PDB file of C-alpha atoms in Angstrom:
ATOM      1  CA  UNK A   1       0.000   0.000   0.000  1.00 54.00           C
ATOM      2  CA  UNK A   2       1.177   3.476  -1.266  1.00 51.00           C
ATOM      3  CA  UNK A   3       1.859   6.336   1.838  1.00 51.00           C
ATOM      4  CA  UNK A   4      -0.552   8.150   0.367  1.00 44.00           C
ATOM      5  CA  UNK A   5      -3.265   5.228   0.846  1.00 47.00           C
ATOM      6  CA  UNK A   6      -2.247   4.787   4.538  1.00 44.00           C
ATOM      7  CA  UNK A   7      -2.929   8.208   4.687  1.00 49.00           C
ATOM      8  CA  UNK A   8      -6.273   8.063   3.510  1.00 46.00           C
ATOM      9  CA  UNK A   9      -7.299   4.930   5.272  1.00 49.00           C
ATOM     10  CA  UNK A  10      -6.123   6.576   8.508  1.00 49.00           C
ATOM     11  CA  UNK A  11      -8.197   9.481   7.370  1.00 49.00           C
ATOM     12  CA  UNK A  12     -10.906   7.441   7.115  1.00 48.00           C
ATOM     13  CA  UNK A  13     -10.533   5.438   9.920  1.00 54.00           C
ATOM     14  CA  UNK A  14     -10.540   8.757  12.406  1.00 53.00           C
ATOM     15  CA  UNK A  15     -14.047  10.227  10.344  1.00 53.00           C
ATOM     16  CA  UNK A  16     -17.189  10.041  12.514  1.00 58.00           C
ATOM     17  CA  UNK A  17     -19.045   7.373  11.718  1.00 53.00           C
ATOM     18  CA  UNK A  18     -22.098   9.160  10.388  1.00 48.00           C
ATOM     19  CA  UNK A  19     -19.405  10.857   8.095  1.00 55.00           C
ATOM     20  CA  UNK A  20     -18.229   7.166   7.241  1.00 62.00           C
ATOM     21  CA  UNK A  21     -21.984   6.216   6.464  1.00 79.00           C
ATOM     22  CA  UNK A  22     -23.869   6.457   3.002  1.00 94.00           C
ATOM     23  CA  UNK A  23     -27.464   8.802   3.451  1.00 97.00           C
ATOM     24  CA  UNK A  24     -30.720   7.329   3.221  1.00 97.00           C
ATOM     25  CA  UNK A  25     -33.077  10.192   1.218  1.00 96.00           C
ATOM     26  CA  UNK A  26     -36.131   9.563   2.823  1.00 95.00           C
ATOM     27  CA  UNK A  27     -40.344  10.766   1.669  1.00 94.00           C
ATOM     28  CA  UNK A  28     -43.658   9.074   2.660  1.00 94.00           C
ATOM     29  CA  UNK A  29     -45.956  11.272   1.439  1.00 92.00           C
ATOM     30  CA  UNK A  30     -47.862  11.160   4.898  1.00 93.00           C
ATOM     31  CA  UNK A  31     -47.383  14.828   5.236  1.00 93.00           C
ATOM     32  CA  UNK A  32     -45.921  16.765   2.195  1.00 86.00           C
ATOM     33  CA  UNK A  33     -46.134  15.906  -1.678  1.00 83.00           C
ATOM     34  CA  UNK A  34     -42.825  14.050  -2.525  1.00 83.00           C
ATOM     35  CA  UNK A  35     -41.920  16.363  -5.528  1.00 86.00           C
ATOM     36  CA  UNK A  36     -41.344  19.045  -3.480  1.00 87.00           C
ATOM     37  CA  UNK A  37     -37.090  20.427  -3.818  1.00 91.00           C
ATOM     38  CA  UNK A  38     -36.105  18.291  -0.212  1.00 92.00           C
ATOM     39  CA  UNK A  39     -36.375  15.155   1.837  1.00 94.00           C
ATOM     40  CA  UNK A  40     -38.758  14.768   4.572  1.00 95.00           C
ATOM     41  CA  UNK A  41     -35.714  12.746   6.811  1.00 97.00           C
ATOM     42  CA  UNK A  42     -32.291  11.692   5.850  1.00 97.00           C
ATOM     43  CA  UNK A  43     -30.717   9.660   7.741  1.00 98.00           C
ATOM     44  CA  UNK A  44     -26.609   8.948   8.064  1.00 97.00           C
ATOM     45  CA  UNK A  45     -25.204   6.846  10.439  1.00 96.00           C
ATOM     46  CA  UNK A  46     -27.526   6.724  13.309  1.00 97.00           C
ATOM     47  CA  UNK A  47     -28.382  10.241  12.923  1.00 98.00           C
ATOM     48  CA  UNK A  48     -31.987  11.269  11.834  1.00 98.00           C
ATOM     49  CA  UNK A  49     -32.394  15.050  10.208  1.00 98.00           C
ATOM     50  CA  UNK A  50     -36.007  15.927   9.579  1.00 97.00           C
ATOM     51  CA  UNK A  51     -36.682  18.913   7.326  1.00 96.00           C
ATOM     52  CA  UNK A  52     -38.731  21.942   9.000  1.00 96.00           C
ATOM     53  CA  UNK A  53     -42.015  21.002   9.082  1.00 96.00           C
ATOM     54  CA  UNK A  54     -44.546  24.108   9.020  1.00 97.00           C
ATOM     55  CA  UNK A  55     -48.534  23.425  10.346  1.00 97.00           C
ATOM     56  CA  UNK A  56     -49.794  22.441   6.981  1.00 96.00           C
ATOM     57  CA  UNK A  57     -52.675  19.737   6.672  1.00 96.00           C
ATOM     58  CA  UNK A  58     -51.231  16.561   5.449  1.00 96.00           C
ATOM     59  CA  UNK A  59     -51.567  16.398   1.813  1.00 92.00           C
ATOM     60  CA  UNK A  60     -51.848  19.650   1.183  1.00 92.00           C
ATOM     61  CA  UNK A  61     -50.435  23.043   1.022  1.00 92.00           C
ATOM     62  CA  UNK A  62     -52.862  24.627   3.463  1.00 95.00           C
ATOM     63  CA  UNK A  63     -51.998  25.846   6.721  1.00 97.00           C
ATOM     64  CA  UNK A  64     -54.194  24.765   9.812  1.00 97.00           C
ATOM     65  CA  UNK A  65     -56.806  27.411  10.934  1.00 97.00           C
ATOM     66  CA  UNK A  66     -56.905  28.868  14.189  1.00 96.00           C
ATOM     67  CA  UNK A  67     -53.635  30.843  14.741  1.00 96.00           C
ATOM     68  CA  UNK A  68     -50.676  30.270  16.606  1.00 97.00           C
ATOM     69  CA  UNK A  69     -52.100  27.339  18.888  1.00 98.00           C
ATOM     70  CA  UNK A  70     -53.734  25.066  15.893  1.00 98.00           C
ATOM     71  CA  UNK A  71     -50.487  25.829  13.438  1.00 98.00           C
ATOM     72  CA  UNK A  72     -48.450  24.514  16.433  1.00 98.00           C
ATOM     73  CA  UNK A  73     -50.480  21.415  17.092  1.00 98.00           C
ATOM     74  CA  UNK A  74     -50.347  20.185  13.381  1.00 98.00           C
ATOM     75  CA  UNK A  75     -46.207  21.236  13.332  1.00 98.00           C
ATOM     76  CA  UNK A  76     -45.962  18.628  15.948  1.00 98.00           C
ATOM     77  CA  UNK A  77     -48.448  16.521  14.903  1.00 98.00           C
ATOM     78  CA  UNK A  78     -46.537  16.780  11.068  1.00 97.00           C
ATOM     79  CA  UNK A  79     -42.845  15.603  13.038  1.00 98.00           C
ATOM     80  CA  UNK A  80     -44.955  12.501  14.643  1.00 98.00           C
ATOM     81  CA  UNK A  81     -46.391  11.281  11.558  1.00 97.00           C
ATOM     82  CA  UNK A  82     -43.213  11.985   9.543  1.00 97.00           C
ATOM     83  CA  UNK A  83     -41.302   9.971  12.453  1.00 98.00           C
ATOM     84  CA  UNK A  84     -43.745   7.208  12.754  1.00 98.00           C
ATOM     85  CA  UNK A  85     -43.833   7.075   8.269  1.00 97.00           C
ATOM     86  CA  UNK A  86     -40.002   5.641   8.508  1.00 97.00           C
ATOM     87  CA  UNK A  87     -40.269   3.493  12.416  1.00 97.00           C
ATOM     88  CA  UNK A  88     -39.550   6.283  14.592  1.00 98.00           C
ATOM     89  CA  UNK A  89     -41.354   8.468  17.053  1.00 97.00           C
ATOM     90  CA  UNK A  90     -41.080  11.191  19.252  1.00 98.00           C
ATOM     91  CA  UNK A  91     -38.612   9.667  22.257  1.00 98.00           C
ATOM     92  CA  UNK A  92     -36.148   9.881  19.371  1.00 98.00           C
ATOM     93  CA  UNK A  93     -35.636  12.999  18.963  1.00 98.00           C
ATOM     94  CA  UNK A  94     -32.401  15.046  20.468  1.00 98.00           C
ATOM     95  CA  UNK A  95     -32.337  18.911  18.819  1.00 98.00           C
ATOM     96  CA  UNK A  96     -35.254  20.934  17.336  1.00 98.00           C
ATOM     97  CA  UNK A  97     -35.179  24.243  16.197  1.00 98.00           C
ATOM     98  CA  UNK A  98     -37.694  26.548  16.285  1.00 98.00           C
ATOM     99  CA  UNK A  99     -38.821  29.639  13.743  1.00 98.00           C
ATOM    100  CA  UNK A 100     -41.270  31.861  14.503  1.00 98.00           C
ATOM    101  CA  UNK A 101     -43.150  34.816  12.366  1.00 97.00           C
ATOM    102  CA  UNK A 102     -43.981  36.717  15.576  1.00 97.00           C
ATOM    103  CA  UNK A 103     -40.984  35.578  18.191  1.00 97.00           C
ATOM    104  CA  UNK A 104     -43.943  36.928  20.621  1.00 97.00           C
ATOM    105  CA  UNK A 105     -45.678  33.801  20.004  1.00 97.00           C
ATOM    106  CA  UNK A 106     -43.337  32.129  21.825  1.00 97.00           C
ATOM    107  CA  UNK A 107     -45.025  31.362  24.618  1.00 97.00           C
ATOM    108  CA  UNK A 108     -48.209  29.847  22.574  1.00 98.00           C
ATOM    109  CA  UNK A 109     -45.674  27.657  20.959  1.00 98.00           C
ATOM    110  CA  UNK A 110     -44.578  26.248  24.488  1.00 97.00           C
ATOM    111  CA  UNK A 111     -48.145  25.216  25.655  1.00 97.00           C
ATOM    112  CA  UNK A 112     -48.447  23.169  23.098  1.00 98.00           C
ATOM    113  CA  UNK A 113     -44.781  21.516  22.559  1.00 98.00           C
ATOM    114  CA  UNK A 114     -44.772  20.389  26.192  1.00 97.00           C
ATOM    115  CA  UNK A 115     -47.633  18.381  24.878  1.00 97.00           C
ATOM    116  CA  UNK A 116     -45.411  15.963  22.641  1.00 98.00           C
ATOM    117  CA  UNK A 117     -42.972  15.084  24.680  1.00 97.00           C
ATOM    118  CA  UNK A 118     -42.292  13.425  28.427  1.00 94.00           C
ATOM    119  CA  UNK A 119     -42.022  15.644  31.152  1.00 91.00           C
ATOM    120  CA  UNK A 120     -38.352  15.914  31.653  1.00 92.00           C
ATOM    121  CA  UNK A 121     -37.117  14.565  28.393  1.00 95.00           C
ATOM    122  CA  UNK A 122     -37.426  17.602  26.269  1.00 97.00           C
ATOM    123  CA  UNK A 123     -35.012  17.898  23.010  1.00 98.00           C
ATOM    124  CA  UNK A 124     -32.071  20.490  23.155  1.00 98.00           C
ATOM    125  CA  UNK A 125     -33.638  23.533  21.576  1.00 97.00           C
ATOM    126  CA  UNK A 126     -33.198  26.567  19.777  1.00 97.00           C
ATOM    127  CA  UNK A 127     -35.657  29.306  18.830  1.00 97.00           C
ATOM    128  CA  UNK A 128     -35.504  32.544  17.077  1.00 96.00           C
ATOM    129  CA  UNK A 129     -38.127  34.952  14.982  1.00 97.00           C
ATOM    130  CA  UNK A 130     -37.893  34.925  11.207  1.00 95.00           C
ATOM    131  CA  UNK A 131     -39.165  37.901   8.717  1.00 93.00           C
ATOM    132  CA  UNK A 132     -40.935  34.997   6.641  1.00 93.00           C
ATOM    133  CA  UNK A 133     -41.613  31.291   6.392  1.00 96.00           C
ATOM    134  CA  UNK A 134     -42.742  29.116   3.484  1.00 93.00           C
ATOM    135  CA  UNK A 135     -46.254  29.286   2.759  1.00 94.00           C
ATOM    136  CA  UNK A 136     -46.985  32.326   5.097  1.00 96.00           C
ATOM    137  CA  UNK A 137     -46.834  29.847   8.317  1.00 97.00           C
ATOM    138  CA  UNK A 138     -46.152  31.111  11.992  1.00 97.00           C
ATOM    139  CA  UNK A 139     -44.046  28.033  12.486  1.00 98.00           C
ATOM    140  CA  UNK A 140     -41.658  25.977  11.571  1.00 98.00           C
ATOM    141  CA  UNK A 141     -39.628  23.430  13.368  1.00 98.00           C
ATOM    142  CA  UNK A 142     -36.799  21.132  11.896  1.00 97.00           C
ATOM    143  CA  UNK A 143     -35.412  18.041  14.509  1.00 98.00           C
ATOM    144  CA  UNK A 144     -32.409  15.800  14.823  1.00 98.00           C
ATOM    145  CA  UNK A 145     -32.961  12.605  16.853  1.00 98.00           C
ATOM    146  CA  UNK A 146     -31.002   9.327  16.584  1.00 98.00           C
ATOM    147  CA  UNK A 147     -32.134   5.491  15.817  1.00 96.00           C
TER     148      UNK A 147
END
């Protein structure tokens, strides 16, 4: 073996493994048309990356009525069925982050987040307020979790 193949196998060899692994593109369909420009999850390694999900109704491109509190509900409701279309659910999730259109709403968002998850065993999190999200939405959230 050439030095310069050592030196890439020991390259290799000291790579995180999810940098090691091939990505699984992932779409069900459950929540989103599939010809939209992303993946619903990819997954590399044992890492799971969900694309921000805004409070659409599944199969379609129409937000939830009702403000803040129902556009919320069906964000988190989106993540669970988008979980549970590839063997996943919620317990598997490790980092969300959080966009807002009104960073005021931020409260609203809490009452119902707490809902989705066990007391105690909350994702890392991040949230900010964004000038615009797709489709006119008050919400978005995007997650990380791990098989």
């Amino acid at each position: 073996m050439s030095r310069l193949s050592l030196i890439a196998a020991a390259a290799v060899a000291m790579m995180p493994f999810a940098a090691q692994a091939e990505a699984e593109f992932l779409n069900s369909g459950a929540v989103l048309p599939t010809n939209l420009p992303f993946s619903e999850m990819v997954i590399v390694g044992d890492t799971l990356y969900l694309s921000g999900q805004i409070g659409n109704v599944p199969g379609t491109l129409e937000l939830a009525e009702g403000g803040i509190e129902a556009e919320s509900r069906q964000v988190m409701d989106n993540i669970k069925i988008s979980l549970e279309a590839h063997g996943y659910d919620m317990t598997n999730l490790v980092k969300c982050t959080v966009m807002l259109a009104d960073i005021g709403e931020w409260g609203a968002f809490n009452g119902v987040y707490v809902d989705y998850f066990e007391a105690g065993r909350f994702p890392a999190r991040a949230a900010f307020g964004a000038s615009g999200l797709a489709l006119g939405a008050r919400v978005e959230v995007d997650c990380i979790g791990t098989k």
